[in-house]
PDB file of C-alpha atoms in Angstrom:
ATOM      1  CA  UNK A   1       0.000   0.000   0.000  1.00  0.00           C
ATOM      2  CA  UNK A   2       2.607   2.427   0.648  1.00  0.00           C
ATOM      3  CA  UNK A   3       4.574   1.349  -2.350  1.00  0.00           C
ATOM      4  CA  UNK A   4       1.516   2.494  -4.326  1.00  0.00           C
ATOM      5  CA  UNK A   5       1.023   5.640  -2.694  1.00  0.00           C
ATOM      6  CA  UNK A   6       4.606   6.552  -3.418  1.00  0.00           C
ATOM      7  CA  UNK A   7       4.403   5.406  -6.857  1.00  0.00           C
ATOM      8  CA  UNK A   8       2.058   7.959  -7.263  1.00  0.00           C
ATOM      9  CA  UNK A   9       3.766  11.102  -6.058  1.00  0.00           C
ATOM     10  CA  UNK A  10       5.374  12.829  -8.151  1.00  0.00           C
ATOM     11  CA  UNK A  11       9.447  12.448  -8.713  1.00  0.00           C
ATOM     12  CA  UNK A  12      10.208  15.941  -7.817  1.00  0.00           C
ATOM     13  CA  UNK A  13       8.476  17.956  -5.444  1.00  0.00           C
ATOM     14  CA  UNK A  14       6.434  20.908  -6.844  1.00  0.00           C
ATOM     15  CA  UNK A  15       8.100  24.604  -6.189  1.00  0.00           C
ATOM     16  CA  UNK A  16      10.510  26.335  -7.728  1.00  0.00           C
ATOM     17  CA  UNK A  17      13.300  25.475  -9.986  1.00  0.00           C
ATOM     18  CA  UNK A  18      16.572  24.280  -8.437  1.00  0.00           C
ATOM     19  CA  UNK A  19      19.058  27.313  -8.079  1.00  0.00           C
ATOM     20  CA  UNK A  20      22.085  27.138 -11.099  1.00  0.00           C
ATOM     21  CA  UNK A  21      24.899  26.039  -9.402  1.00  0.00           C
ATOM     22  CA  UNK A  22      27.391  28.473  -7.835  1.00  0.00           C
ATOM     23  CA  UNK A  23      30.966  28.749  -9.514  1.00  0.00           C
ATOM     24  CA  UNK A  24      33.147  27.040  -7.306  1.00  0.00           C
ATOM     25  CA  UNK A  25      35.792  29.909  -7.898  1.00  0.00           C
ATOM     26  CA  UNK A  26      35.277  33.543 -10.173  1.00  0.00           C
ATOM     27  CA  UNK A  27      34.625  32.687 -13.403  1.00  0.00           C
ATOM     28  CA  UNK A  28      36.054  35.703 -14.966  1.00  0.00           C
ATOM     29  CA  UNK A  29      39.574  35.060 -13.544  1.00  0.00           C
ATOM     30  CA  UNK A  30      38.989  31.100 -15.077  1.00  0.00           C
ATOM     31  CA  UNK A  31      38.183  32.835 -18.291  1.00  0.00           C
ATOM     32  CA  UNK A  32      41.447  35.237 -18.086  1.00  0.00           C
ATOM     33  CA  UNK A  33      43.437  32.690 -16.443  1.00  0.00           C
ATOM     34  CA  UNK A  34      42.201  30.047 -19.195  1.00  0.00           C
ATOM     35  CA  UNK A  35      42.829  32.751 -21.870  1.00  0.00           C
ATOM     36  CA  UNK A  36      46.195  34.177 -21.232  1.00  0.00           C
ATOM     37  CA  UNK A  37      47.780  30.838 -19.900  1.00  0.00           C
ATOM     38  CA  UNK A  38      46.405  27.906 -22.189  1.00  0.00           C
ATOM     39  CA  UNK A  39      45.279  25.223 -19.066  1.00  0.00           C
ATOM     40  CA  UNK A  40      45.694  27.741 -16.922  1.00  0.00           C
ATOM     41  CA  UNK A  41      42.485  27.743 -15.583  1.00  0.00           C
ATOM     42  CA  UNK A  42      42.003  24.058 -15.870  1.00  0.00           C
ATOM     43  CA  UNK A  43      44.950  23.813 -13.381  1.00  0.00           C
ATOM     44  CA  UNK A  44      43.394  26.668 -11.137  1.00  0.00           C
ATOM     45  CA  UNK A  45      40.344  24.610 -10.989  1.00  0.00           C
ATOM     46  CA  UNK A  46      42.466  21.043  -9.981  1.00  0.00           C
ATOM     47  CA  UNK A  47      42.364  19.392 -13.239  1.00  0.00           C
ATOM     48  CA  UNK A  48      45.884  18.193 -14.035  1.00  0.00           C
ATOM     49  CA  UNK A  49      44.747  17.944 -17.962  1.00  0.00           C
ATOM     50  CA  UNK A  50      45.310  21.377 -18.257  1.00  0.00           C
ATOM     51  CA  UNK A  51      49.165  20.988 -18.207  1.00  0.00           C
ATOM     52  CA  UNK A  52      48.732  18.979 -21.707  1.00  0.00           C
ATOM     53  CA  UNK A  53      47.169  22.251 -23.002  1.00  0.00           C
ATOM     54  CA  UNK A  54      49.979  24.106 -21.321  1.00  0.00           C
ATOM     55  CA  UNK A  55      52.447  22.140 -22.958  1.00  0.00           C
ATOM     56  CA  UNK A  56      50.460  21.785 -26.570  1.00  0.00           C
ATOM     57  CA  UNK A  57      48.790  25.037 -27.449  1.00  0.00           C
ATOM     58  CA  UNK A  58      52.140  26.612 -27.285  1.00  0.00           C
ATOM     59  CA  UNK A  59      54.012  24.326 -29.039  1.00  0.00           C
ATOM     60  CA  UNK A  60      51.506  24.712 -32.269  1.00  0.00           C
ATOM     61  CA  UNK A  61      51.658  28.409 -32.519  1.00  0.00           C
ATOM     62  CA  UNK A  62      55.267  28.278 -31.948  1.00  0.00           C
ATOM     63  CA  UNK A  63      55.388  25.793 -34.896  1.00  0.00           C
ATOM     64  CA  UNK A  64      52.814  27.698 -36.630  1.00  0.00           C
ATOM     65  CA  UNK A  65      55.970  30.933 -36.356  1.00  0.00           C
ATOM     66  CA  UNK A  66      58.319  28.583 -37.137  1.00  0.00           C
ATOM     67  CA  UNK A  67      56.166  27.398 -40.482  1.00  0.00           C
ATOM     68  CA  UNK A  68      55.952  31.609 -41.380  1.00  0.00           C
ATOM     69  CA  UNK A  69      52.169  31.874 -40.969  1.00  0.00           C
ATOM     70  CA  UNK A  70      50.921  35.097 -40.515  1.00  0.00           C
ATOM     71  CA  UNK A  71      49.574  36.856 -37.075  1.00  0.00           C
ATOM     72  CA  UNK A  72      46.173  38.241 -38.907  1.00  0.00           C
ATOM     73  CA  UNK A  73      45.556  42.402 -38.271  1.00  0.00           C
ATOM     74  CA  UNK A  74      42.251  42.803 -37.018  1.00  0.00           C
ATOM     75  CA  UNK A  75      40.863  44.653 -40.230  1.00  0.00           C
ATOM     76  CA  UNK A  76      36.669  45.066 -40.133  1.00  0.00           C
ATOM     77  CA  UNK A  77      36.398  45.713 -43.628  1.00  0.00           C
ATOM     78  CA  UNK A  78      37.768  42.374 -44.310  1.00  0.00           C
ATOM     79  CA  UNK A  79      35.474  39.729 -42.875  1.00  0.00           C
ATOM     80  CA  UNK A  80      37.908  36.504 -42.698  1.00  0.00           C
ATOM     81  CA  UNK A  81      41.069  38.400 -41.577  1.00  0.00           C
ATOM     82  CA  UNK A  82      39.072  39.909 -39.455  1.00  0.00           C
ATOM     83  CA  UNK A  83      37.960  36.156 -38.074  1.00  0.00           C
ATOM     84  CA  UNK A  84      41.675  34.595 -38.227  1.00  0.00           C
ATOM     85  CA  UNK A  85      42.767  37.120 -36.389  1.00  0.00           C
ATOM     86  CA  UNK A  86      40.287  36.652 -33.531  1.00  0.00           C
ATOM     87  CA  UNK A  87      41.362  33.228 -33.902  1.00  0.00           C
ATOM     88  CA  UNK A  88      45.070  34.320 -33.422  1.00  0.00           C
ATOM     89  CA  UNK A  89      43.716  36.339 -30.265  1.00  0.00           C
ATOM     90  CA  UNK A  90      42.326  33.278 -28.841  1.00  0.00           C
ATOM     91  CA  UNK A  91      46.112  32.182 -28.105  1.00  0.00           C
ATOM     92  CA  UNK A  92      46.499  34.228 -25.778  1.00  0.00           C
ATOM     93  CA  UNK A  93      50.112  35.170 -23.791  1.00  0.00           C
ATOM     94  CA  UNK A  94      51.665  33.504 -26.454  1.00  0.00           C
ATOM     95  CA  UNK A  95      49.898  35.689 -29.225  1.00  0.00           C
ATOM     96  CA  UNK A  96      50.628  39.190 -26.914  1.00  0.00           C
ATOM     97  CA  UNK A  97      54.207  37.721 -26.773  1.00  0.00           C
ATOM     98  CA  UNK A  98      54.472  37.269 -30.480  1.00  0.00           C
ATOM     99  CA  UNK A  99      53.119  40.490 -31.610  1.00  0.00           C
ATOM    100  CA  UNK A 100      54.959  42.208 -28.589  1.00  0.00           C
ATOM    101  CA  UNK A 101      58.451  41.262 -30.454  1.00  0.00           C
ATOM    102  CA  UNK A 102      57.145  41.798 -33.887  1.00  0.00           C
ATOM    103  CA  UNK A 103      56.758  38.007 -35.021  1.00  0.00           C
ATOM    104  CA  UNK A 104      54.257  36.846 -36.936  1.00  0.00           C
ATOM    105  CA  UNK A 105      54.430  39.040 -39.871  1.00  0.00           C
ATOM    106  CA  UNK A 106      54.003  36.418 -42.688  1.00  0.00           C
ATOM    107  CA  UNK A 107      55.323  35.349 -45.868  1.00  0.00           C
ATOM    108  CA  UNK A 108      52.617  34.186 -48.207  1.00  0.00           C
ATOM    109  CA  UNK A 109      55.253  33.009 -50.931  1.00  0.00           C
ATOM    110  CA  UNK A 110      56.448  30.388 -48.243  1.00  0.00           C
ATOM    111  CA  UNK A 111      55.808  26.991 -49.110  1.00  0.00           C
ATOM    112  CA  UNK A 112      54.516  26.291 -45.548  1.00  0.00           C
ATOM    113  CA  UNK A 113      52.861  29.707 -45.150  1.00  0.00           C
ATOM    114  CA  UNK A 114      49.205  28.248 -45.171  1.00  0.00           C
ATOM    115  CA  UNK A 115      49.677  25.261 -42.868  1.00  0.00           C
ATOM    116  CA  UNK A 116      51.769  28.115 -40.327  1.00  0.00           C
ATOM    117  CA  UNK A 117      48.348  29.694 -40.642  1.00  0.00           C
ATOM    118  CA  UNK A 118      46.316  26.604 -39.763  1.00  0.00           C
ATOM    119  CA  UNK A 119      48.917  25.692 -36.887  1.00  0.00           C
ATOM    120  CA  UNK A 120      48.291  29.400 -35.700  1.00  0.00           C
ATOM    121  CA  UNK A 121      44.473  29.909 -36.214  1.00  0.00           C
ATOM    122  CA  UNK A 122      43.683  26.225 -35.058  1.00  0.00           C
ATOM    123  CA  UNK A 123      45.765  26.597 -31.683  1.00  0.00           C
ATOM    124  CA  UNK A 124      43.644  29.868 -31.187  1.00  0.00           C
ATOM    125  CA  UNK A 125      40.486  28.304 -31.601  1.00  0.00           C
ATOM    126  CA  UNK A 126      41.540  25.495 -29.653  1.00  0.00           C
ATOM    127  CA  UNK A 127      41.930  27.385 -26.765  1.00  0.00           C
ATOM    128  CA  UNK A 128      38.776  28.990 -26.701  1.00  0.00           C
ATOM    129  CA  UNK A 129      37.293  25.514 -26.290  1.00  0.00           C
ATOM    130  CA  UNK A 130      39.509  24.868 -23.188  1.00  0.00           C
ATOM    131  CA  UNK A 131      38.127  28.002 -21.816  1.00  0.00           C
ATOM    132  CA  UNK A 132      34.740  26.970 -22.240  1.00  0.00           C
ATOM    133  CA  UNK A 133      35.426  23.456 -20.491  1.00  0.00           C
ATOM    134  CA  UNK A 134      36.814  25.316 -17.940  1.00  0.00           C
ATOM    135  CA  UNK A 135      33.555  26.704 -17.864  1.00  0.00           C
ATOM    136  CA  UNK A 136      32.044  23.950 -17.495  1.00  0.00           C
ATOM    137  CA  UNK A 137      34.023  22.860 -14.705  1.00  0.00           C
ATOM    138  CA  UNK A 138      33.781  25.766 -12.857  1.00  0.00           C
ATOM    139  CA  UNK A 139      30.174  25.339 -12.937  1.00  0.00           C
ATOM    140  CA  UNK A 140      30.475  22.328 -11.730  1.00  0.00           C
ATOM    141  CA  UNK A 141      28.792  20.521 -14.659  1.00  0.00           C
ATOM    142  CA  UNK A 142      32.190  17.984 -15.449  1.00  0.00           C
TER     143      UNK A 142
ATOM    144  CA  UNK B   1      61.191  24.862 -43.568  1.00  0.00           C
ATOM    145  CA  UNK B   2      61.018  25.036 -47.260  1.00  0.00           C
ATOM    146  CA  UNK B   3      61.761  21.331 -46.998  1.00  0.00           C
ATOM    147  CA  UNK B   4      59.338  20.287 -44.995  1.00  0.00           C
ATOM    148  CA  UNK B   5      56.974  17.476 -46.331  1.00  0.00           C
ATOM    149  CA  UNK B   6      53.183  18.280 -46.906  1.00  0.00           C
ATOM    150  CA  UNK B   7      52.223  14.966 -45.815  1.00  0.00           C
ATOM    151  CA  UNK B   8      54.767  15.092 -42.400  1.00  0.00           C
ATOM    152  CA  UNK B   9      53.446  18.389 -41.783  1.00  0.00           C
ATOM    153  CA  UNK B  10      49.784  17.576 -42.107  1.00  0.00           C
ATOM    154  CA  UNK B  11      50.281  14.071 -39.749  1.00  0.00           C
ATOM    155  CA  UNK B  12      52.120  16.830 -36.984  1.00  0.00           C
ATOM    156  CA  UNK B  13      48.700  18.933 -37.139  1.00  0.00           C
ATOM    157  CA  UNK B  14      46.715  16.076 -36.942  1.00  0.00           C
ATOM    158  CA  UNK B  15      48.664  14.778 -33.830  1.00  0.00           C
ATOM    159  CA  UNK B  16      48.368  18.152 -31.570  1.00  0.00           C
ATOM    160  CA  UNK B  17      45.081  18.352 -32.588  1.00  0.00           C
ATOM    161  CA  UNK B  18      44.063  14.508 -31.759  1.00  0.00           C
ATOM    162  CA  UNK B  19      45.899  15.203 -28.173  1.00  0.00           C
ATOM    163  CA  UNK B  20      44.313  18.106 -27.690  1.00  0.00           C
ATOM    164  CA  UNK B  21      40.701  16.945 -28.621  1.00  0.00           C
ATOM    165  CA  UNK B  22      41.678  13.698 -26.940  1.00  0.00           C
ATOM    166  CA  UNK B  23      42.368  15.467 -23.575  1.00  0.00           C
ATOM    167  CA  UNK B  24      39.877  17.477 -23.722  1.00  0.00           C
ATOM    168  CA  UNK B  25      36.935  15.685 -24.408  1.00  0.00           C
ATOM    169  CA  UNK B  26      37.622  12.442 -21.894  1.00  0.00           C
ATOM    170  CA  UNK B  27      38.613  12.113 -18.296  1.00  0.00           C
ATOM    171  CA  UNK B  28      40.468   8.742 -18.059  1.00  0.00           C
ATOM    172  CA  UNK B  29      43.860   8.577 -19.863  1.00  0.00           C
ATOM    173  CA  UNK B  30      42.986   5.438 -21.410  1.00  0.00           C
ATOM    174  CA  UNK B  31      39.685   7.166 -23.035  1.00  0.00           C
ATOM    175  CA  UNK B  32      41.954  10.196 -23.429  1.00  0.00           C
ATOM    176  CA  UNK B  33      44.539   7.909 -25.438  1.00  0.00           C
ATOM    177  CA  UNK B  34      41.658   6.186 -27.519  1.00  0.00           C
ATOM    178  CA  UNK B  35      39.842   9.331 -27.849  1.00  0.00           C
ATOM    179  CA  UNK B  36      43.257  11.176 -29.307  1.00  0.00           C
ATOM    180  CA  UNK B  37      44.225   7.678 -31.515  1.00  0.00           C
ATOM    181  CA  UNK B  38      40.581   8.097 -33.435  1.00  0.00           C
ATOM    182  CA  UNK B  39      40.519  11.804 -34.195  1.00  0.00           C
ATOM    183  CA  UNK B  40      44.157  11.399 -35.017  1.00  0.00           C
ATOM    184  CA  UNK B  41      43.271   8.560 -37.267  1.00  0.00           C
ATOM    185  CA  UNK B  42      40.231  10.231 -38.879  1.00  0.00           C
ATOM    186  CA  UNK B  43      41.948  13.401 -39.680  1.00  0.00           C
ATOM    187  CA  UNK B  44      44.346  11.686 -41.847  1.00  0.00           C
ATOM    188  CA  UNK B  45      42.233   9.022 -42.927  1.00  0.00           C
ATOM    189  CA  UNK B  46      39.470  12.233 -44.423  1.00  0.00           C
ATOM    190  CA  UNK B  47      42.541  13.380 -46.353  1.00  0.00           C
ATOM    191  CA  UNK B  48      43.877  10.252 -48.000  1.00  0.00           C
ATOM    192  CA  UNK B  49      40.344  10.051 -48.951  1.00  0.00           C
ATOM    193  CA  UNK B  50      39.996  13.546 -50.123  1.00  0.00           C
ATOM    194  CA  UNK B  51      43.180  13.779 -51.589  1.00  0.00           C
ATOM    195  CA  UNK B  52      42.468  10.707 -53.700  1.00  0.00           C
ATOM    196  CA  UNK B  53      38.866  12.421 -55.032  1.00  0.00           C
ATOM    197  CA  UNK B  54      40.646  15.823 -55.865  1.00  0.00           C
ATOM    198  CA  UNK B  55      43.354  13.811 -57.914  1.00  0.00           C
ATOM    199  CA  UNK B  56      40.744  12.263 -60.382  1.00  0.00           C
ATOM    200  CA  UNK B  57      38.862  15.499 -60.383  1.00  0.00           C
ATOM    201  CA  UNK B  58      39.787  17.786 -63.375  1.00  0.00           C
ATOM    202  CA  UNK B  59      40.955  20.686 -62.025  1.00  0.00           C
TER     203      UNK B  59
END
């Protein structure tokens, strides 16, 4: 008998919503941690995985120098500069590094000046998705 | 770098990309190590096969 009354309420009780959880530290320093210093705020957070980034966002836009891709200006009249080079942004310390000491500048007639610019953009836009698991974690949610 | 080969140069994108992804998305190394070996493996794998259909294309 009490099995079938309980089988009948319902699984939550009625009220309000659940609260969305609380960020276990700030997330705008996880976001500028996570930004400047790729893993930086997975480490922050206690996730060891974050040295891997630390070690291989670097690395490919170091190699993506090395390969003479091209450190995009950020030019609104130009739609996909204007794109790579928010992808370049995305890097981080190692992008303010690069453009502090003027590298980066390009040379398209390079044989390896496209895949410099893949190594570049793609280590950009990988970071931003670290960021946003960092996100994640700080909310708690991985 | 001028003598750096396309396809040596492609397989070193794929691979920090596959450990990246790899990390990223799974929590176990083991997963982490699988996860990495498949997008590693597709990345080159959709280029072989793309690079075979653009060399009977006429272009």
């Amino acid at each position: 008998m009490a099995a079938r009354a309980s089988s009948k309420r319902p699984a939550r009780p009625a009220g309000p919503a659940p609260a969305a959880p609380r960020p276990a530290k700030p997330l705008a320093l996880v976001y500028l941690l996570g930004w400047l210093i790729p893993g930086g705020g997975h480490l922050w957070l206690g996730r060891t995985k974050g040295l891997v980034f630390m070690v291989m966002l670097p690395l490919m836009f170091v190699i993506g120098l090395a390969l003479e891709g091209r450190l995009f200006p950020f030019t609104p009249g130009e739609p996909l500069v204007a794109l790579a080079s928010i992808a370049n942004i995305g890097a981080g310390l190692p992008f303010l590094i690069a453009r502090t000491l003027g590298y980066g500048a390009g040379r398209a007639v390079a044989v390896t000046y496209e895949y410099g610019n893949a190594f570049l953009i793609t280590a950009g836009l990988l970071n931003a998705l670290v960021v946003i698991d960092a996100h994640d974690i700080a909310l708690g949610r991985k | 770098m001028s003598t750096a080969s396309h396809l040596l140069l492609m397989a070193l994108f794929a691979g920090c990309v596959a450990v990246v992804g790899g990390v990223l998305l799974k929590d176990t190394p083991r997963e982490q190590a699988r996860g990495a070996a498949e997008i590693f493996g597709s990345l080159v794998g959709a280029a072989f096969v793309l690079g075979w259909i653009i060399y009977f294309l006429p272009i």
